[in-house]
CSV table of N, CA and C in Angstrom, one decimal:
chain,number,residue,atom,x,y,z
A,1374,UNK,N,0.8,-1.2,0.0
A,1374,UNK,CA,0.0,0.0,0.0
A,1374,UNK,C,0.9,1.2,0.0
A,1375,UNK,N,0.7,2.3,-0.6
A,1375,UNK,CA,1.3,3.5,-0.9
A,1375,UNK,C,0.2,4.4,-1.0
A,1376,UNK,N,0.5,5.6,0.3
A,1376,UNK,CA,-0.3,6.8,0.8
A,1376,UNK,C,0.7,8.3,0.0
A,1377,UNK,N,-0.1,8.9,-0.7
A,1377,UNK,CA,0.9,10.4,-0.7
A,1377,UNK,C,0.2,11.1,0.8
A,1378,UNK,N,1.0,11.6,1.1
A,1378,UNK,CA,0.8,12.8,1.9
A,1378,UNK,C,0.8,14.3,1.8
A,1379,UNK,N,-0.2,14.9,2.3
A,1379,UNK,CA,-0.4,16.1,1.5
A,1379,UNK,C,0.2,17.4,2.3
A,1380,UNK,N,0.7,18.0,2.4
A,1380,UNK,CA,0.9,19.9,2.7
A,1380,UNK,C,0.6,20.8,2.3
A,1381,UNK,N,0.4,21.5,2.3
A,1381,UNK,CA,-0.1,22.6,1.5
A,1381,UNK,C,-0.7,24.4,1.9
A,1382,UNK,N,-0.6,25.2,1.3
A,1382,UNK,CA,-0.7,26.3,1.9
A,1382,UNK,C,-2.6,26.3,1.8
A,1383,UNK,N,-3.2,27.3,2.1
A,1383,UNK,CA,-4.7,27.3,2.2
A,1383,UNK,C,-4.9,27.8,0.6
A,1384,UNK,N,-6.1,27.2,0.5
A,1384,UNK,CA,-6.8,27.5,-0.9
A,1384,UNK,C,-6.1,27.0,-2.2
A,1385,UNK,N,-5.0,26.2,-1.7
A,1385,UNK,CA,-4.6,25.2,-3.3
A,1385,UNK,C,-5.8,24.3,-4.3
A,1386,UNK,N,-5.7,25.1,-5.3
A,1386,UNK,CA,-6.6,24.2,-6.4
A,1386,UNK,C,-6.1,22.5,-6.8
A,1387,UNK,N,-7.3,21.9,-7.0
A,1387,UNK,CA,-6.8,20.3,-7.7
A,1387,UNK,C,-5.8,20.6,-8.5
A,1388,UNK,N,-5.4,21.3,-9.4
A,1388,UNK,CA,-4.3,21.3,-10.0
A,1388,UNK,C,-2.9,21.2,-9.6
A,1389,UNK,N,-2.9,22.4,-8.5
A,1389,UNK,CA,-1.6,22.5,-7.6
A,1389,UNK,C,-1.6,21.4,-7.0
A,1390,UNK,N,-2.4,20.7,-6.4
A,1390,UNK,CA,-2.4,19.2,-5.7
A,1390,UNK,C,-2.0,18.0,-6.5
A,1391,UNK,N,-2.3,18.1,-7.9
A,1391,UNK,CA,-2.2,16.7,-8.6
A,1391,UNK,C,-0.7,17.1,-9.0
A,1392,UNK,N,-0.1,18.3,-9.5
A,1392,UNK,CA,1.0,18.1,-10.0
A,1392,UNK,C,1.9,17.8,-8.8
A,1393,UNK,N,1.7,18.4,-7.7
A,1393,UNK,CA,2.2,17.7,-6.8
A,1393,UNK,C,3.1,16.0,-6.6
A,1394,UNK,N,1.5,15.5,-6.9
A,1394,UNK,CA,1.2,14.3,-6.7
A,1394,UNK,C,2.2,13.4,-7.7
A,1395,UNK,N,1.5,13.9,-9.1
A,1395,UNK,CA,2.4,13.8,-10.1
A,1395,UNK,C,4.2,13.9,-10.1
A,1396,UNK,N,4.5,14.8,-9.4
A,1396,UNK,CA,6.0,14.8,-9.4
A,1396,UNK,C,6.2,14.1,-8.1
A,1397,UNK,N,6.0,14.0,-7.0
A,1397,UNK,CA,6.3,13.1,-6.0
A,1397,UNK,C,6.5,11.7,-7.0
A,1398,UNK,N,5.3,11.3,-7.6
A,1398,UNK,CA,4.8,10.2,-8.1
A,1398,UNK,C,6.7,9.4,-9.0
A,1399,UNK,N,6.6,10.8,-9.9
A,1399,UNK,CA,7.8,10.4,-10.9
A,1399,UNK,C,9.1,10.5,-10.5
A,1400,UNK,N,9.4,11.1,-8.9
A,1400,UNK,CA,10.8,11.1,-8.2
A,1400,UNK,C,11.2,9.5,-7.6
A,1401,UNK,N,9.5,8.4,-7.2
A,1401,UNK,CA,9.9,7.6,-6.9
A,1401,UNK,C,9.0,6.9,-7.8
A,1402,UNK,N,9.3,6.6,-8.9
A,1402,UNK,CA,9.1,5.8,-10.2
A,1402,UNK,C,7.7,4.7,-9.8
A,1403,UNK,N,6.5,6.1,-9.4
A,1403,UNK,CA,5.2,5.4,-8.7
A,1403,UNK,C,4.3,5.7,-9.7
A,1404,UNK,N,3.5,4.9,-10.4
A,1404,UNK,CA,2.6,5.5,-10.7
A,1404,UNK,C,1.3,5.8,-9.9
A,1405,UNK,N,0.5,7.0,-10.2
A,1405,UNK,CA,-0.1,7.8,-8.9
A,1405,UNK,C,-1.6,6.6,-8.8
A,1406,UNK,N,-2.1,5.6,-10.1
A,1406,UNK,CA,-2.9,4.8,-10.0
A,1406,UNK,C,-2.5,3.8,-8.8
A,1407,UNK,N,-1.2,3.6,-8.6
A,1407,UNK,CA,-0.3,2.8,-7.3
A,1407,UNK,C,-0.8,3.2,-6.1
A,1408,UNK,N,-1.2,4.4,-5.9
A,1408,UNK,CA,-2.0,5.2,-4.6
A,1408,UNK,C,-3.1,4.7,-4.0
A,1409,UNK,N,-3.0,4.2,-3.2
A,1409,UNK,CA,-4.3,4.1,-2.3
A,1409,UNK,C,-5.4,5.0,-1.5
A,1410,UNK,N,-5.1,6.0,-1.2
A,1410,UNK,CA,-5.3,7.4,-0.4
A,1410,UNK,C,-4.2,8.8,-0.3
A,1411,UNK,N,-4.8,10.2,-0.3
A,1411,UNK,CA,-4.3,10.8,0.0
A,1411,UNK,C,-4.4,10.9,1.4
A,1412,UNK,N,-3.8,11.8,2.2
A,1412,UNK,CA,-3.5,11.8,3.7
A,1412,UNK,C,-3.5,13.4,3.7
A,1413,UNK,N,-3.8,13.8,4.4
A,1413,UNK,CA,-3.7,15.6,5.0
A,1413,UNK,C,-4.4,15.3,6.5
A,1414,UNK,N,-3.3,16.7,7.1
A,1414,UNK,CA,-3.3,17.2,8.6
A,1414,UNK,C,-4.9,17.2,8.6
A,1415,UNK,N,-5.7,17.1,9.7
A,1415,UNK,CA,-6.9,17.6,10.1
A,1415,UNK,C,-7.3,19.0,9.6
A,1416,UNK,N,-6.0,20.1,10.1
A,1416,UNK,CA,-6.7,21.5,9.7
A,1416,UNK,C,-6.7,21.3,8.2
A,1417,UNK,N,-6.2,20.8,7.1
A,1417,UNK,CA,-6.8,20.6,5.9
A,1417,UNK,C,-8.1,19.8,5.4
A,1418,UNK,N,-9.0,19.5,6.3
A,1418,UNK,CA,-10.0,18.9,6.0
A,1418,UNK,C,-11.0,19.2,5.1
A,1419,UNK,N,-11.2,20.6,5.1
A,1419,UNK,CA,-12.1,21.5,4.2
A,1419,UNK,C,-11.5,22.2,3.0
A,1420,UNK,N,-10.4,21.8,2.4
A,1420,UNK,CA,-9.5,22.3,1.9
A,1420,UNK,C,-10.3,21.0,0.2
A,1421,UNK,N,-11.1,22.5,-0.7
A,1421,UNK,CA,-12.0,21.3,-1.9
A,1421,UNK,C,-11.3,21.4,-2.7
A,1422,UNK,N,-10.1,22.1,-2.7
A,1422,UNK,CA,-8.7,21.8,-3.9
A,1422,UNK,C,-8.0,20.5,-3.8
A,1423,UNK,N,-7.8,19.9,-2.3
A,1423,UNK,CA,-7.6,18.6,-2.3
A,1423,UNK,C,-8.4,17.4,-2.5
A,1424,UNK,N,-9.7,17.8,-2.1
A,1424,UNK,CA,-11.1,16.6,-2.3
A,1424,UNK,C,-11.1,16.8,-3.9
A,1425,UNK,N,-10.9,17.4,-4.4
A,1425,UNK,CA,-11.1,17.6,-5.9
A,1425,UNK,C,-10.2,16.6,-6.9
A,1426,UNK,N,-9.1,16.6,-6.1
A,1426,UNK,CA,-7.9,16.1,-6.8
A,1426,UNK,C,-7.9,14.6,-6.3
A,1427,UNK,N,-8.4,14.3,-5.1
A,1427,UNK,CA,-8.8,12.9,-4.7
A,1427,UNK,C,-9.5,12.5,-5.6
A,1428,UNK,N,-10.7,13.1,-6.1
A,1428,UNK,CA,-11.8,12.7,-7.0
A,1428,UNK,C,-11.3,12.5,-7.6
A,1429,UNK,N,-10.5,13.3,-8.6
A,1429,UNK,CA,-10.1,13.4,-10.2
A,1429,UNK,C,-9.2,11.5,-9.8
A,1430,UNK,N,-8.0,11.6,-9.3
A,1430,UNK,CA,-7.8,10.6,-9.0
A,1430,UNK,C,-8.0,9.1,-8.6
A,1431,UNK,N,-9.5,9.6,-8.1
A,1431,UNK,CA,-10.8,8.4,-7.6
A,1431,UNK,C,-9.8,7.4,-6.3
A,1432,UNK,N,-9.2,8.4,-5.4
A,1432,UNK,CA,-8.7,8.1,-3.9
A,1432,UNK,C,-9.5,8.7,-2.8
A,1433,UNK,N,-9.6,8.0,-2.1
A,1433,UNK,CA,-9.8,8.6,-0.8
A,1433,UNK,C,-9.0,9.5,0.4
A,1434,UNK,N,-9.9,10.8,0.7
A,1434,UNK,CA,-8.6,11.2,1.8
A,1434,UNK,C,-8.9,11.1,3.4
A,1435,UNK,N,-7.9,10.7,3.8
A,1435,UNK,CA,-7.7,10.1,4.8
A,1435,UNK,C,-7.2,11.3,6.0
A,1436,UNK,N,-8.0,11.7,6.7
A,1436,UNK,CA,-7.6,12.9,7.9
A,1436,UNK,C,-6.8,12.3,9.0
A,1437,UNK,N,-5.6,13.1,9.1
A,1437,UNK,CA,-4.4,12.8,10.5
A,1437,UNK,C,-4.8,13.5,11.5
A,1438,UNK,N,-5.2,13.3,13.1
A,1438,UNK,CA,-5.3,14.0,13.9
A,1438,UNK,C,-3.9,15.0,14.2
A,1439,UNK,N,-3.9,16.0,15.0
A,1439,UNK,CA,-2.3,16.8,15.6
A,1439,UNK,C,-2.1,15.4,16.3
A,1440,UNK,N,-2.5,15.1,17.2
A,1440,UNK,CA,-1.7,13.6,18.2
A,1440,UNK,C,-0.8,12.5,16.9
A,1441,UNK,N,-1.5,12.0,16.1
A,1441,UNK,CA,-0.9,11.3,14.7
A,1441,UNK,C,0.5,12.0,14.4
A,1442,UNK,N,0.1,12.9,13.7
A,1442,UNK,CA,0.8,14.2,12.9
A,1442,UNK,C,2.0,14.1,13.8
A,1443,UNK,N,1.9,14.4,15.4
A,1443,UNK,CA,3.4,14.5,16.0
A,1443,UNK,C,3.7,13.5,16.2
A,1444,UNK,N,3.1,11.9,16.5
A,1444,UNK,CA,3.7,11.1,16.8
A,1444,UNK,C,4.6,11.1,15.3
A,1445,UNK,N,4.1,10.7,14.6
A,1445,UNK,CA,4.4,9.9,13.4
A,1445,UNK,C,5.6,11.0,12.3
A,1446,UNK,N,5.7,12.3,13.1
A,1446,UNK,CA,6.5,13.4,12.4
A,1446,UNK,C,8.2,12.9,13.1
A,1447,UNK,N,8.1,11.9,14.1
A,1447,UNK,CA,9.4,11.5,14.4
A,1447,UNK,C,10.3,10.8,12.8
A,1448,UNK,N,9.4,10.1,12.1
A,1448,UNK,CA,10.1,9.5,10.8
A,1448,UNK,C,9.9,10.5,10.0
A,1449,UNK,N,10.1,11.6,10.2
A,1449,UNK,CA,10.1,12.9,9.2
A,1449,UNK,C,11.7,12.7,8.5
A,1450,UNK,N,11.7,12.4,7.3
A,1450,UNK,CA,12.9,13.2,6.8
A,1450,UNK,C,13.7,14.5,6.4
A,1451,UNK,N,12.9,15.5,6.1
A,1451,UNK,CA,12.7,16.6,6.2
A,1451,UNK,C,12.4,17.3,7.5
A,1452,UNK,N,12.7,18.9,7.6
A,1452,UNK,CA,12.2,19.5,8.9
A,1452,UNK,C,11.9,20.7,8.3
A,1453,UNK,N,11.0,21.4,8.5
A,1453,UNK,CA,10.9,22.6,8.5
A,1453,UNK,C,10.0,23.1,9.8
A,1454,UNK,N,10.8,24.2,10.4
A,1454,UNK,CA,10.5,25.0,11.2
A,1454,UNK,C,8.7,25.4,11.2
A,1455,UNK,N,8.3,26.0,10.1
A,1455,UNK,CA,7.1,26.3,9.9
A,1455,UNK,C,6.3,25.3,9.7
A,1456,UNK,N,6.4,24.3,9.3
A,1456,UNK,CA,5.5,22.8,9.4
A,1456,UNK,C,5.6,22.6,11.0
A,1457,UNK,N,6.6,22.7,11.6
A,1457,UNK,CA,6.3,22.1,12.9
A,1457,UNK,C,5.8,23.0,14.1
A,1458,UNK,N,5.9,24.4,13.8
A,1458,UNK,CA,5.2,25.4,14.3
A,1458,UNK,C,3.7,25.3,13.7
A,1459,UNK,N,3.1,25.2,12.9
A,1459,UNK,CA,1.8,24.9,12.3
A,1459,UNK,C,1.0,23.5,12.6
A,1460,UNK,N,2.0,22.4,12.4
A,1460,UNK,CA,1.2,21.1,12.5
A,1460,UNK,C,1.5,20.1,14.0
A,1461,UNK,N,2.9,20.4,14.4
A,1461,UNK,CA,3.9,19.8,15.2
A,1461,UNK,C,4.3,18.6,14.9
A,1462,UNK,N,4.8,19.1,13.4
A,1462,UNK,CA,5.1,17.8,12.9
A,1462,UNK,C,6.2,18.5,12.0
A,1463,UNK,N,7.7,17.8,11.7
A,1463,UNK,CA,8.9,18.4,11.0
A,1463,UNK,C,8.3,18.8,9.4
A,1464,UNK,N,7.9,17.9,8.9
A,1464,UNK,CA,7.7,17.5,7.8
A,1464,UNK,C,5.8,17.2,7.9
A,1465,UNK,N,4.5,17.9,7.4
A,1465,UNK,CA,3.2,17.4,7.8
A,1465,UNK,C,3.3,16.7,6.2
A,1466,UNK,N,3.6,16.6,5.1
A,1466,UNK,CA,3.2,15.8,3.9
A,1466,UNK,C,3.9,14.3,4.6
A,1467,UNK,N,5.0,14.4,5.1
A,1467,UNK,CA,5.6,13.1,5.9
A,1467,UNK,C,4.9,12.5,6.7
A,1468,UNK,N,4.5,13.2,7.5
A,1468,UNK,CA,4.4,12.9,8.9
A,1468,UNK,C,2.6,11.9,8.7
A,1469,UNK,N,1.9,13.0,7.7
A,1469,UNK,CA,0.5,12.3,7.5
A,1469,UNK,C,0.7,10.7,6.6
A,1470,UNK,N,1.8,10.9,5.7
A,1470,UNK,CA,1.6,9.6,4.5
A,1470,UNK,C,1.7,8.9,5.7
A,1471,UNK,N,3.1,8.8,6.6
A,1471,UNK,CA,3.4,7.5,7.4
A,1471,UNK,C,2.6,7.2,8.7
A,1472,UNK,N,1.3,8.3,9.2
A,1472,UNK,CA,0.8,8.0,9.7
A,1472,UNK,C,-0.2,7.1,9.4
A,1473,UNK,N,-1.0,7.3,8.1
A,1473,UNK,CA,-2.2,6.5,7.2
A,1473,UNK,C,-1.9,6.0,7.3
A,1474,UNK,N,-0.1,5.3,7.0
A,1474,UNK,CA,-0.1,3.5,6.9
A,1474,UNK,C,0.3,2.7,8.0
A,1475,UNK,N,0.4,3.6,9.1
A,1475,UNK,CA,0.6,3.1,10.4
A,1475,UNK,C,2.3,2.4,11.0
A,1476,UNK,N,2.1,1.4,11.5
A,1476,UNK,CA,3.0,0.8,11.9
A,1476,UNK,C,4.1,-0.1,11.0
A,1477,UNK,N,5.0,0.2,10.8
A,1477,UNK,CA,6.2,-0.6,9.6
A,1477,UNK,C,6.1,0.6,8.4
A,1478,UNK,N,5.4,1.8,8.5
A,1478,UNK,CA,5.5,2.7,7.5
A,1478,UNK,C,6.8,3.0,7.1
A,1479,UNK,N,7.0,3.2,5.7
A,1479,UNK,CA,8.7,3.8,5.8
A,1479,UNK,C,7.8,5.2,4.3
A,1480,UNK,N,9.4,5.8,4.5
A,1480,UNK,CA,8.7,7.0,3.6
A,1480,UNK,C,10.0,6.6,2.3
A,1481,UNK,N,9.4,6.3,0.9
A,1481,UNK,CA,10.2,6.1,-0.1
A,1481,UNK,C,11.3,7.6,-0.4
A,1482,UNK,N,10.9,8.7,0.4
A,1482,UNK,CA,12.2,9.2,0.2
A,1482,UNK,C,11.4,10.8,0.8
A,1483,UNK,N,12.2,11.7,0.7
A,1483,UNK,CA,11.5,13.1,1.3
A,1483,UNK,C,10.6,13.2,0.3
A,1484,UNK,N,9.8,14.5,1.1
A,1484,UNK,CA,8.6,14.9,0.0
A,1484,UNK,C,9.3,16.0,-0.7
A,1485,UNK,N,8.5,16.3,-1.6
A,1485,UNK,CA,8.8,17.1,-3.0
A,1485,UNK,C,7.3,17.9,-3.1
A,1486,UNK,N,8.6,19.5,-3.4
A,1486,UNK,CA,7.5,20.4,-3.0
A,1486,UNK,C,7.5,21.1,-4.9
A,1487,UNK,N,5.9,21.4,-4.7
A,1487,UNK,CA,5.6,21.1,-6.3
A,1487,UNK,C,4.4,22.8,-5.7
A,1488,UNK,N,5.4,24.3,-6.0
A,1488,UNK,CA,4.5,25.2,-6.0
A,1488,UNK,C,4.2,25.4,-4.2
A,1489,UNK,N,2.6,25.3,-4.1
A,1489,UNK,CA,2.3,25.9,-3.0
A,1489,UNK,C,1.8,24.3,-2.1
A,1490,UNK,N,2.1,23.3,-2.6
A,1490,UNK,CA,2.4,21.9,-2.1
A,1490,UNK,C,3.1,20.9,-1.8
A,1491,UNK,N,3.2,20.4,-0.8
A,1491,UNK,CA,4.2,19.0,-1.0
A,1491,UNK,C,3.2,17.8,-1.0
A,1492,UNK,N,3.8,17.1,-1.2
A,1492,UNK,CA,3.6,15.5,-1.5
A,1492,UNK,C,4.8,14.5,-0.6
A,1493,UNK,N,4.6,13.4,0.0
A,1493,UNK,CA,5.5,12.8,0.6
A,1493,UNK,C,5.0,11.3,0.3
A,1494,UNK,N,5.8,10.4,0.1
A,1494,UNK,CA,5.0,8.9,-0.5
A,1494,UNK,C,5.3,7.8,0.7
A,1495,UNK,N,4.4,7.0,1.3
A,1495,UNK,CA,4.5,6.3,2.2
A,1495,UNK,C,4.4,5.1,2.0
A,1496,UNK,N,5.2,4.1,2.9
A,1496,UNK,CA,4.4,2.7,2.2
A,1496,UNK,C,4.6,1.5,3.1
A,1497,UNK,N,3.6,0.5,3.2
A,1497,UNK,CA,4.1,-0.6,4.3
A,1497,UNK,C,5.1,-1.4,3.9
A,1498,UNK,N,6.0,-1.5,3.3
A,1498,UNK,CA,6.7,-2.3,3.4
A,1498,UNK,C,6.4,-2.9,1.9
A,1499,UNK,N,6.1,-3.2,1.4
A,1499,UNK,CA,5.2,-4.0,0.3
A,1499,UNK,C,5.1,-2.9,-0.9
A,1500,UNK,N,5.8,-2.9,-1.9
A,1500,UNK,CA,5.3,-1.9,-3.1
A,1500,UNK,C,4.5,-3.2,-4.6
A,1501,UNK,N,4.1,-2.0,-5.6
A,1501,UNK,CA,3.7,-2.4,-6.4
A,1501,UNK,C,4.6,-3.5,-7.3
């Protein structure tokens, strides 16, 4: 199973989301049909630039509580200051993919920031 994880500033359109997705997708030679769900922090819940891009992609997204978000920001490869002042998590595109997939999560590599989004790819252990 393989989760992208989402970041993103407020009011990103499906487009800024997919290409996102898309270039995460082609840094780790995934196709984005390989995806099982997107993942975003809780305060992105209402965020219809990302439900949009779920749709287009026919995924489901999958909400990280903050408790998730900080546990799971320990396998952060990345850090930024302002993701962890905002989410309390180093990395929130990280921190959410490897939360979705829980325990034995690894992240296929940092996320990749595409514009006013990141993307981060997560996966149990098991790829396509």
């Amino acid at each position: 199973m393989i989760v992208a994880g989402i970041g993103s500033a407020s009011g990103v359109t499906a487009a800024e989301v997919l290409a996102a997705v898309d270039a995460a997708c082609a840094a780790h030679a995934v196709e984005p049909s390989d995806l099982e769900a997107l993942a975003v922090p809780e305060m992105k819940t209402d965020e219809p630039g990302i439900h949009a891009a779920a749709q287009i992609l026919g995924k489901i997204v999958v909400v990280i509580g903050r408790a998730e978000l900080e546990a799971a920001g320990a396998g952060s490869l990345t850090h930024s200051a302002r993701s962890l002042k905002a989410t309390g998590a180093p990395s929130a595109s990280e921190a959410t993919a490897l939360a979705a997939i829980g325990a034995g999560a690894k992240l296929l590599g940092p996320r990749v920031a595409a514009g006013r989004v990141t993307c981060a790819l997560a996966y149990d252990g098991v790829l396509p």
